[in-house]
Tab-separated table of C-alpha atoms in Angstrom:
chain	number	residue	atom	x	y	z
A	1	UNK	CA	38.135	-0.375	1.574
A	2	UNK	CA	41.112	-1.830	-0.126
A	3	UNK	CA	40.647	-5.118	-1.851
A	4	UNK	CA	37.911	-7.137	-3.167
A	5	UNK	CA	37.904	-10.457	-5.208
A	6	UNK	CA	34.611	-10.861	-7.230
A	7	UNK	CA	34.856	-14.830	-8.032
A	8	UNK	CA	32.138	-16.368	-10.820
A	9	UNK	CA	31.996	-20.235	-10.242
A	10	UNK	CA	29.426	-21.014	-12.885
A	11	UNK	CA	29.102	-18.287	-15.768
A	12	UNK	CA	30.169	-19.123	-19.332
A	13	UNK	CA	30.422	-16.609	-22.246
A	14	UNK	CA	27.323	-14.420	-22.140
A	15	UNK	CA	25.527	-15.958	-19.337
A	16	UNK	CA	24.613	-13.610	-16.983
A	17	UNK	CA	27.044	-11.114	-18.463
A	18	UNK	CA	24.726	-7.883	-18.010
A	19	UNK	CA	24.414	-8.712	-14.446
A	20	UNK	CA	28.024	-9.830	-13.677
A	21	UNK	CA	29.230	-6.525	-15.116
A	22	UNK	CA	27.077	-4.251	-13.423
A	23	UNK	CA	28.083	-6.207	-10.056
A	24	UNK	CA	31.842	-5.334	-11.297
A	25	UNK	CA	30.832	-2.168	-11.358
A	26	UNK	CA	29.152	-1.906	-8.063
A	27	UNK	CA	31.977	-3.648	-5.883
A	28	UNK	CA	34.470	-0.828	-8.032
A	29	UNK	CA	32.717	1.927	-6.174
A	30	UNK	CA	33.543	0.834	-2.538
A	31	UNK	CA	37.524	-0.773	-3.182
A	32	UNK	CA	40.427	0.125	-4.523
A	33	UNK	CA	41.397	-2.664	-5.915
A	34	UNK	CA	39.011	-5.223	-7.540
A	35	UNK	CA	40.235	-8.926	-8.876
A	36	UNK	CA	37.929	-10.775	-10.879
A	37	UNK	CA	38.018	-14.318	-10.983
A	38	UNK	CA	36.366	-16.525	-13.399
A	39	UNK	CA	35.993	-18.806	-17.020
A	40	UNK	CA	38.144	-17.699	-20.092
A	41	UNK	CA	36.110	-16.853	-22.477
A	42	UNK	CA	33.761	-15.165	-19.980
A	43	UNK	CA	36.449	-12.925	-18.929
A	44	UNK	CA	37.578	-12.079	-22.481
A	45	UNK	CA	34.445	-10.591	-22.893
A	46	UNK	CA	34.602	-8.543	-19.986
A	47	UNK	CA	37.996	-7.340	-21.144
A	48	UNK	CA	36.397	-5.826	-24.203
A	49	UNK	CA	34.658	-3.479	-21.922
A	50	UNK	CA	36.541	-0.357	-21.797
A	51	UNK	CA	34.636	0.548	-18.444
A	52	UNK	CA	36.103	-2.557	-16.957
A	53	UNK	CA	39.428	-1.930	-17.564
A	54	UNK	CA	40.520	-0.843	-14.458
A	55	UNK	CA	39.803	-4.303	-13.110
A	56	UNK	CA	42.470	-7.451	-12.747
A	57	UNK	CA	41.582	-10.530	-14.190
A	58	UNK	CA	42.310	-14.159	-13.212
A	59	UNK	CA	41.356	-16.399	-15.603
A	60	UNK	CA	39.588	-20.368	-13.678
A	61	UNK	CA	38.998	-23.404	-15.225
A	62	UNK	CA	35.425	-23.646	-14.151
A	63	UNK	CA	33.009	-26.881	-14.720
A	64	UNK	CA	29.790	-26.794	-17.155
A	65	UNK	CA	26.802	-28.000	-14.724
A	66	UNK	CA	24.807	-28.803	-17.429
A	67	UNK	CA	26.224	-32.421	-18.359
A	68	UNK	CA	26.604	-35.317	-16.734
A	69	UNK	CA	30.077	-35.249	-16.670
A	70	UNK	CA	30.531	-31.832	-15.348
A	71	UNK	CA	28.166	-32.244	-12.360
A	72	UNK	CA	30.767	-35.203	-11.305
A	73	UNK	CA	33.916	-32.859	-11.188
A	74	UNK	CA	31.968	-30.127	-9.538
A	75	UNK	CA	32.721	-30.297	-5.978
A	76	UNK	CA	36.731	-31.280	-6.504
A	77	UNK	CA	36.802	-28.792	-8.727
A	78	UNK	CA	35.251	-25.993	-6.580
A	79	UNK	CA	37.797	-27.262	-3.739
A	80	UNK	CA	40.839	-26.689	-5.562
A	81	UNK	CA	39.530	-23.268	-7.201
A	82	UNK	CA	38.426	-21.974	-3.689
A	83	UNK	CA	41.808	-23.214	-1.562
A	84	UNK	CA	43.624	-21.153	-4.982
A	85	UNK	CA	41.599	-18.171	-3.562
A	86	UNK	CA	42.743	-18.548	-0.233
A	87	UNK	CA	46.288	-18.268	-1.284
A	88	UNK	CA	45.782	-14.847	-3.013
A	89	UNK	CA	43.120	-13.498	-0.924
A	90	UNK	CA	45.210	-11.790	2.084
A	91	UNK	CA	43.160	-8.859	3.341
A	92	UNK	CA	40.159	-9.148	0.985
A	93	UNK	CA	36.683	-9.399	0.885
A	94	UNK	CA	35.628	-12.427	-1.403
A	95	UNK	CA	32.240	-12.319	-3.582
A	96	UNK	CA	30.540	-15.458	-4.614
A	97	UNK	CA	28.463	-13.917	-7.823
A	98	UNK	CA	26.865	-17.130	-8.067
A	99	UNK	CA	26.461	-19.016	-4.506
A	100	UNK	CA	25.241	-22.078	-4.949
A	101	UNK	CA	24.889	-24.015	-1.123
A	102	UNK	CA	27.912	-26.398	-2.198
A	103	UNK	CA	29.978	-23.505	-2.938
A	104	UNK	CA	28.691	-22.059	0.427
A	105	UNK	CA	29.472	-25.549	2.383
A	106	UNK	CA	33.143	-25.603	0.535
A	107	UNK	CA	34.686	-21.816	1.486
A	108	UNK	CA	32.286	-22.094	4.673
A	109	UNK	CA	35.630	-24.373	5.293
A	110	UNK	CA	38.695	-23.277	3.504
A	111	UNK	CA	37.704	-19.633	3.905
A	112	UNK	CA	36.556	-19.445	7.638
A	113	UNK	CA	38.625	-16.261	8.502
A	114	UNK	CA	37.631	-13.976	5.477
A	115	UNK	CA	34.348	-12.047	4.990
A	116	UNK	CA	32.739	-13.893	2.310
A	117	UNK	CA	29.007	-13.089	0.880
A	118	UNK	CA	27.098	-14.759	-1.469
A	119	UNK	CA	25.206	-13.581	-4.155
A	120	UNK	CA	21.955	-15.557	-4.438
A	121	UNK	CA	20.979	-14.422	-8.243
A	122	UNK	CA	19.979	-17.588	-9.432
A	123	UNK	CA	20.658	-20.885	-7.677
A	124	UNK	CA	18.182	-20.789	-5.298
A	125	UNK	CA	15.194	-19.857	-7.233
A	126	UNK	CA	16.309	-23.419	-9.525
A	127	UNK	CA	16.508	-25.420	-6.112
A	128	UNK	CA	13.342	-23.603	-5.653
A	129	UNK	CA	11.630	-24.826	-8.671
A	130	UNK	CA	13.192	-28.500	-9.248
A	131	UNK	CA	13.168	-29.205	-5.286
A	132	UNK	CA	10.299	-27.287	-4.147
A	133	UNK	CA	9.786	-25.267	-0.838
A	134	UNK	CA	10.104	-28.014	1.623
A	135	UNK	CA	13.076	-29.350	-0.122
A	136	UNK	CA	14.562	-26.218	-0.550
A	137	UNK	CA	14.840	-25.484	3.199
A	138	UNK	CA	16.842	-29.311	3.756
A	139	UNK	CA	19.366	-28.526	0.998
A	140	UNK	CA	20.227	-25.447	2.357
A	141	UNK	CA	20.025	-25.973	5.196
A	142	UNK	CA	23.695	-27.675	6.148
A	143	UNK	CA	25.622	-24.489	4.040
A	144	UNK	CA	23.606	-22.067	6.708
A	145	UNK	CA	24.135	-24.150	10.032
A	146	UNK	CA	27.505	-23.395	10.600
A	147	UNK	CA	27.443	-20.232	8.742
A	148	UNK	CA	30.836	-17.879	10.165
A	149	UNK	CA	29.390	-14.680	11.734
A	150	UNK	CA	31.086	-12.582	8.933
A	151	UNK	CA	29.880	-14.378	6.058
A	152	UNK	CA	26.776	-13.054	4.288
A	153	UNK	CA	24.252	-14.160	2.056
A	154	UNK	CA	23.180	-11.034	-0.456
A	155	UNK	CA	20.061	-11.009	-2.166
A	156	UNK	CA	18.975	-8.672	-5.129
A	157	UNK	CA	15.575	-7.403	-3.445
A	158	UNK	CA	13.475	-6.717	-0.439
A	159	UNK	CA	10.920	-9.180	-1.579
A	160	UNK	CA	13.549	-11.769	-2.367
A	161	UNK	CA	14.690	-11.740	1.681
A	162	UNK	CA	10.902	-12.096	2.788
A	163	UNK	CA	10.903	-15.139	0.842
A	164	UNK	CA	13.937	-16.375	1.620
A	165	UNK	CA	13.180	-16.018	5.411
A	166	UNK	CA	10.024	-17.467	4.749
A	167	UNK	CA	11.255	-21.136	2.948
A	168	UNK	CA	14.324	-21.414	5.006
A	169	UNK	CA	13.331	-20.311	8.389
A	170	UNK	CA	16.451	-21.537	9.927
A	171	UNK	CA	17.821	-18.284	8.239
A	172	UNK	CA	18.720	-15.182	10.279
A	173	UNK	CA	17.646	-11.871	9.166
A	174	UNK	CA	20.973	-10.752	10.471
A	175	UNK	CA	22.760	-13.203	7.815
A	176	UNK	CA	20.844	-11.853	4.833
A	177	UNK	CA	22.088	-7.886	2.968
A	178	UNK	CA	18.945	-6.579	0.897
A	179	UNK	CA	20.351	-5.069	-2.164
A	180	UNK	CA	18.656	-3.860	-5.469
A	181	UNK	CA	19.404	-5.497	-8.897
A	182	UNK	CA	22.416	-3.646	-10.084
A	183	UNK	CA	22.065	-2.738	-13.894
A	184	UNK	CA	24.586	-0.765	-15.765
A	185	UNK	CA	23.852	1.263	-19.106
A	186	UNK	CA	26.290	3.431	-21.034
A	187	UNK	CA	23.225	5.169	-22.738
A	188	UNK	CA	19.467	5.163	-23.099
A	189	UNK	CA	18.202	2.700	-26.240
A	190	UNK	CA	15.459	5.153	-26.181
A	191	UNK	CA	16.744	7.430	-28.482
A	192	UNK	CA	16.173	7.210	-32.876
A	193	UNK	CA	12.860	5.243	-32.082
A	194	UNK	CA	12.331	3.780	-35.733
A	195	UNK	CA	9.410	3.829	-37.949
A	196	UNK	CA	6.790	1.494	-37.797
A	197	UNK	CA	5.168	0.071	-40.695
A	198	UNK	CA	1.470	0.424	-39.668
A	199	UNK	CA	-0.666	2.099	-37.130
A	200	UNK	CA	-1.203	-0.721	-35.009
A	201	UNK	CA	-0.099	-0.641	-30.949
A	202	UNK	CA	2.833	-3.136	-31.375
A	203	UNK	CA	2.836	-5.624	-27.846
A	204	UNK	CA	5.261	-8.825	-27.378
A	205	UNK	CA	7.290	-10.809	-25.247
A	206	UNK	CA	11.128	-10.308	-25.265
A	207	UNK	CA	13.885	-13.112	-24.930
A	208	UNK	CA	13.853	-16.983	-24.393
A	209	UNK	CA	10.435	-18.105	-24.075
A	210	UNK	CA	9.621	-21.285	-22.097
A	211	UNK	CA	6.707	-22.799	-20.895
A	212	UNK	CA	7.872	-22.004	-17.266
A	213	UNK	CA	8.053	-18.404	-18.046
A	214	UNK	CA	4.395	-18.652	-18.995
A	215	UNK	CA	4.690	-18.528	-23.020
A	216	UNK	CA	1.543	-21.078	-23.243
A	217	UNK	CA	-0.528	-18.298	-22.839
A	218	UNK	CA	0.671	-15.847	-25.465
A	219	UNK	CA	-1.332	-18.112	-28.145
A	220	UNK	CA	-4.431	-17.195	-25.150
A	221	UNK	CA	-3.995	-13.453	-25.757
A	222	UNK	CA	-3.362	-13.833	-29.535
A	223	UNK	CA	-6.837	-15.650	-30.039
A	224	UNK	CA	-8.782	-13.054	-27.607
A	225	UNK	CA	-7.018	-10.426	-30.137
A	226	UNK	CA	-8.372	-11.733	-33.146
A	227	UNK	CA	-12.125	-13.215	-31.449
A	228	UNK	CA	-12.944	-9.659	-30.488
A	229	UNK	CA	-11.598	-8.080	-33.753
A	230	UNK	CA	-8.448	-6.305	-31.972
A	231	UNK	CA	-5.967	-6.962	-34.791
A	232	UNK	CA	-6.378	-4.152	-36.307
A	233	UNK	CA	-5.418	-2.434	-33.461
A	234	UNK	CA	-3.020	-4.627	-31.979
A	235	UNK	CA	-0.117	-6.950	-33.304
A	236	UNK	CA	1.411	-9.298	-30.695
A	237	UNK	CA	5.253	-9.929	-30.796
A	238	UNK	CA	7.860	-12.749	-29.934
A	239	UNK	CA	11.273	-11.378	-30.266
A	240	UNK	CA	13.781	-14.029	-29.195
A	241	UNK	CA	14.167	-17.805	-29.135
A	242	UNK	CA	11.801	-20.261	-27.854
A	243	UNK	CA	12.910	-23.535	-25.632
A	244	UNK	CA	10.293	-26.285	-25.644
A	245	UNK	CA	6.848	-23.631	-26.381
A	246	UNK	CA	5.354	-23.089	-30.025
A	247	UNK	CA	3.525	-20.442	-30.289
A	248	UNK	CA	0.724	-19.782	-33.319
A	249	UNK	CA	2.042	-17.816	-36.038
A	250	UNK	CA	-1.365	-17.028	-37.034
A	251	UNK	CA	-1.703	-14.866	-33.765
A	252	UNK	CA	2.156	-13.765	-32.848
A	253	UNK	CA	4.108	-12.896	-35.279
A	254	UNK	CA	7.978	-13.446	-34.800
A	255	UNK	CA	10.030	-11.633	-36.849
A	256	UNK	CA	13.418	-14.258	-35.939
A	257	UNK	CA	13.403	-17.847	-36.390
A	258	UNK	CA	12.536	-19.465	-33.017
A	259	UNK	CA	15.538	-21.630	-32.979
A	260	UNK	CA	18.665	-19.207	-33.897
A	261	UNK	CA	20.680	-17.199	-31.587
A	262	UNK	CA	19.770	-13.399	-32.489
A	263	UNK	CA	22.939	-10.472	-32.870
A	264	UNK	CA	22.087	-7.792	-30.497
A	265	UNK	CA	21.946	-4.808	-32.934
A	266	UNK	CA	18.918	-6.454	-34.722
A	267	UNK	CA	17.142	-8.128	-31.652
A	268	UNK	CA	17.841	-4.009	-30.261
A	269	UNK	CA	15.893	-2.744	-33.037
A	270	UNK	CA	12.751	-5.209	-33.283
A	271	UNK	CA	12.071	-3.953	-29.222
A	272	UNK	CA	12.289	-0.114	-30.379
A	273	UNK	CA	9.495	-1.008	-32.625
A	274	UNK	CA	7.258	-2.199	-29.421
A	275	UNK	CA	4.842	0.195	-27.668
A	276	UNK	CA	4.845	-2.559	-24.786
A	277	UNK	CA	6.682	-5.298	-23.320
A	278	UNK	CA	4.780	-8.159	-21.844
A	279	UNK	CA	5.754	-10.823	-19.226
A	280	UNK	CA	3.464	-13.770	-18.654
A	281	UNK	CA	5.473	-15.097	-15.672
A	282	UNK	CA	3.026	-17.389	-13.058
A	283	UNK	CA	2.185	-15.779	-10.187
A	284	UNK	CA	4.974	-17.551	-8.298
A	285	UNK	CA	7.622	-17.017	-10.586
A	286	UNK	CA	10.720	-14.261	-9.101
A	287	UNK	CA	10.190	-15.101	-5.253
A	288	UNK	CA	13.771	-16.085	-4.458
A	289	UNK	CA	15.518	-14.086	-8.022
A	290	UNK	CA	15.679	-10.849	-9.455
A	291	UNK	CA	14.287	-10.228	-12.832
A	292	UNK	CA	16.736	-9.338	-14.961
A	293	UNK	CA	14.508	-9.202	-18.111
A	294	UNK	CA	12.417	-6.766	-17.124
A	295	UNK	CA	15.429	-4.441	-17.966
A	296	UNK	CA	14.691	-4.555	-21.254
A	297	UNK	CA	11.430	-2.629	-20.414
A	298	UNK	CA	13.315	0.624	-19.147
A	299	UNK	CA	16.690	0.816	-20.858
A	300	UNK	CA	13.872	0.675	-24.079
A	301	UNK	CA	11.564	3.203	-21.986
A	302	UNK	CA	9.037	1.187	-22.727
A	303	UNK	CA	5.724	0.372	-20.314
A	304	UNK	CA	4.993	-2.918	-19.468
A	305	UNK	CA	1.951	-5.399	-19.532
A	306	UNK	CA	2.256	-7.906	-16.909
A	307	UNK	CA	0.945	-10.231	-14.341
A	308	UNK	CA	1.898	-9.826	-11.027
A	309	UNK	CA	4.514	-11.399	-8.921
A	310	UNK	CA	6.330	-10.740	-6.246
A	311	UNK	CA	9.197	-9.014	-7.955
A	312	UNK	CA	7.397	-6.426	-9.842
A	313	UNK	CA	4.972	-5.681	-6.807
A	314	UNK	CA	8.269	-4.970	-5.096
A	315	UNK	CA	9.930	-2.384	-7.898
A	316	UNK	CA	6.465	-0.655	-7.614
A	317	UNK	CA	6.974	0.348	-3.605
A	318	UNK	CA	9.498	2.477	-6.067
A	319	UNK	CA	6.713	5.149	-6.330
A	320	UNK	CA	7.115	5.206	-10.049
A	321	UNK	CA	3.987	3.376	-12.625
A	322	UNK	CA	5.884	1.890	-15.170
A	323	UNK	CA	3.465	-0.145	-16.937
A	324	UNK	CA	0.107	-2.251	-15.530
A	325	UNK	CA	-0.022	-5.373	-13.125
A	326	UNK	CA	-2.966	-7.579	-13.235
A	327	UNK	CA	-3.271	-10.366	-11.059
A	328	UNK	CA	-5.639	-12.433	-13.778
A	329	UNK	CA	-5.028	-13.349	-17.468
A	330	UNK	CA	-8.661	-12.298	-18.231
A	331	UNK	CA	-8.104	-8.980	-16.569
A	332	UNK	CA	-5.328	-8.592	-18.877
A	333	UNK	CA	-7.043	-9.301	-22.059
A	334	UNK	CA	-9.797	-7.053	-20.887
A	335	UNK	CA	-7.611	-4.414	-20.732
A	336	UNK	CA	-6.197	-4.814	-24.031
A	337	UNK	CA	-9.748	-3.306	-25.337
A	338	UNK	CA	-8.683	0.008	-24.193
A	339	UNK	CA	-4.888	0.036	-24.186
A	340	UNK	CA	-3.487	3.480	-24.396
A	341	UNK	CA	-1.663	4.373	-27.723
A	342	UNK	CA	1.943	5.069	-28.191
A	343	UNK	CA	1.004	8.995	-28.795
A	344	UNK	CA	-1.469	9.504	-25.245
A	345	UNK	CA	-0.310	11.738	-23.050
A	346	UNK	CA	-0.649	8.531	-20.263
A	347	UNK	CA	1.471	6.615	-22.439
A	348	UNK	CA	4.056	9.151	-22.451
A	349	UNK	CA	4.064	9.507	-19.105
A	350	UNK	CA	4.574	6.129	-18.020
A	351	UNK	CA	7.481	5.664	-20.725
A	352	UNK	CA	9.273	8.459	-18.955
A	353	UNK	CA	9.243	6.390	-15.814
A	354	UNK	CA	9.984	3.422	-17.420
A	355	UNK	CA	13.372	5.333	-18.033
A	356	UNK	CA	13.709	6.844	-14.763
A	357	UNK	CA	13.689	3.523	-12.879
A	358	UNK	CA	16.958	2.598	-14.073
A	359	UNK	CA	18.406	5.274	-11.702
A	360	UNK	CA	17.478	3.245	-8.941
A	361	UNK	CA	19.678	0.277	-10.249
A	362	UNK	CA	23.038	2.168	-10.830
A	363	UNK	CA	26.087	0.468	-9.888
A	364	UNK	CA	26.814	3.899	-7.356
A	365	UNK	CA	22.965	3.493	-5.886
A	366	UNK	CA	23.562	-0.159	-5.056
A	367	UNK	CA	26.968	0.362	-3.481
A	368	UNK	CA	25.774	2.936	-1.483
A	369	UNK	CA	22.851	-0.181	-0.291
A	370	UNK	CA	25.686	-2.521	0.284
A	371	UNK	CA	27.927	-0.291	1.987
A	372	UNK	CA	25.305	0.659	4.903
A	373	UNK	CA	25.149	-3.349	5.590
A	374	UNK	CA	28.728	-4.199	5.631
């Protein structure tokens, strides 16, 4: 295939920049040529990528969402930036990274003739959760109705169609392409492991925490850790910020202020020092979005301690344990009595695969996926 134009209509700096570049990466393998469209100073980082640099960049002015102000200008603005894409878009396939229904309704318009698809990484999941199910289905509803035959909506996940299908049920099967999260590594973070400084089995939660990501009950598992005398054996972690959650310093101990933006070299380090990453997530959390987080669990080879969801149920019809799924919080306390240590021979094992589930992300793998649906 010759061309493709990979267009980001709501990405600033670092926001969603793991999962933007891998998708770079992914459309590379099937075109020739690939144009990237989106915000300055997201695309100056993407020029610093020396893996990227065989890709042409076309710097937008694209509107914040998150003021008032911004929301206002949204829809003109989208117009004008998607009737600039029609003008340079002669013989191309166009990817929304981001497609939000407006953005949908708006090139459903302008950009009738082209194949378009849509990347659903994130909007719908926050229709999902500040609309609800019923409300979700209306709102999409009028970018689907008159949906051309050659535009697509992509999804990052078996388990993300079946929902999808299942909330908006005006949906066609035939209008959805299944593909896997792509993720893109230049090496394994595995490697020079560093010392800890006890014997304890080191546990924690990685990244923003917010209530909505389930961070009220880390304090839960920090208080079952010290009522049954586990500390000891166990010291529970919060690396990264946290966004409207406290969490008891007397049970998790944070080694970064919970306010300040972390460099990556030292947040990198503190997650080497883990035996196990934990996600807290409610049950209903990942229906209609990838989890992107959970990559920090194999690029680190490191097993996981989680609830279940959807998502994670799905990456385990991989055939590959990478960690333990519980569907109760008091299941997974209970199993904290007998957790495996970081030198067991089933601990090793289930690192391993931690690391050998990024192969099934690859930028090549997922191409391959998308290029048996186009």
């Amino acid at each position: 295939m010759q061309k493709a134009i990979i267009y980001e209509p709501w990405a600033h700096g670092m926001a969603h920049f793991e999962f933007i570049k891998a998708f770079i990466k992914t459309i590379a393998s099937l075109y020739e040529d690939v144009f990237f469209i989106g915000e300055q100073s997201l695309i100056g980082l993407l020029r610093l990528e020396p893996e990227l640099d065989f890709v042409q960049f076309k710097v937008f002015q694209i509107t914040t969402y998150n003021t008032l102000m911004g929301k206002f200008f949204a829809i003109p603005k989208e117009v004008k930036n998607v009737q600039k894409i029609k003008h340079i878009a002669k013989n191309a396939d166009i990817y929304f990274s981001f497609g939000a229904p407006h953005s949908m309704l708006i090139s459903e318009k302008i950009l009738r003739k082209q194949r378009v698809f849509y990347v659903q990484h994130m909007a719908l999941q926050a229709i999902h959760e500040k609309l609800g199910r019923t409300k979700l289905n209306h709102y999409v509803l009028p970018a689907i109705k008159k949906l051309p035959s050659f535009h697509k909506i992509i999804v990052l996940g078996d388990s993300i169609k079946a929902n999808l299908l299942r909330d908006v049920p005006s949906l066609l099967s035939s209008q959805i392409i299944s593909i896997d999260h792509p993720f893109f590594m230049t090496q394994s973070l595995k490697e020079t492991e560093p010392q800890k400084s006890d014997e304890c089995i080191h546990i924690g939660t990685v990244g923003l925490g917010t209530a909505g990501k389930g961070y009220g009950k880390l304090n839960e598992i920090g208080e079952y850790i010290f009522d049954k005398g586990l500390s000891n054996k166990i010291k529970l972690y919060h690396i990264g910020k946290l966004l409207g959650v406290s969490v008891d310093e007397k049970y998790v101990y944070m080694p970064f202020s919970r306010l300040e933006m972390i460099p990556s070299e030292p947040f990198n380090l503190e997650i080497k020092k883990l035996d196990y990453i934990l996600f807290l997530y409610p049950a209903d959390s990942y229906k209609l979005v990838a989890s992107g987080a959970i990559f920090d669990a194999f690029k680190f080879g490191k097993p996981i301690i989680a609830l279940k969801n959807d998502y994670f149920m799905y990456l385990c019809q991989k055939g590959l344990k990478f960690g333990y799924l519980f569907d109760k919080l008091e299941e997974l306390e209970k199993f904290l009595c007998n957790l495996p240590r970081g030198d067991s021979d089933e601990y090793r094992k289930i690192s391993q695969n931690s690391l050998k589930m990024l192969a099934f992300f690859s930028p090549e793998v997922i191409a391959e996926q998308l290029k048996e649906q186009l």
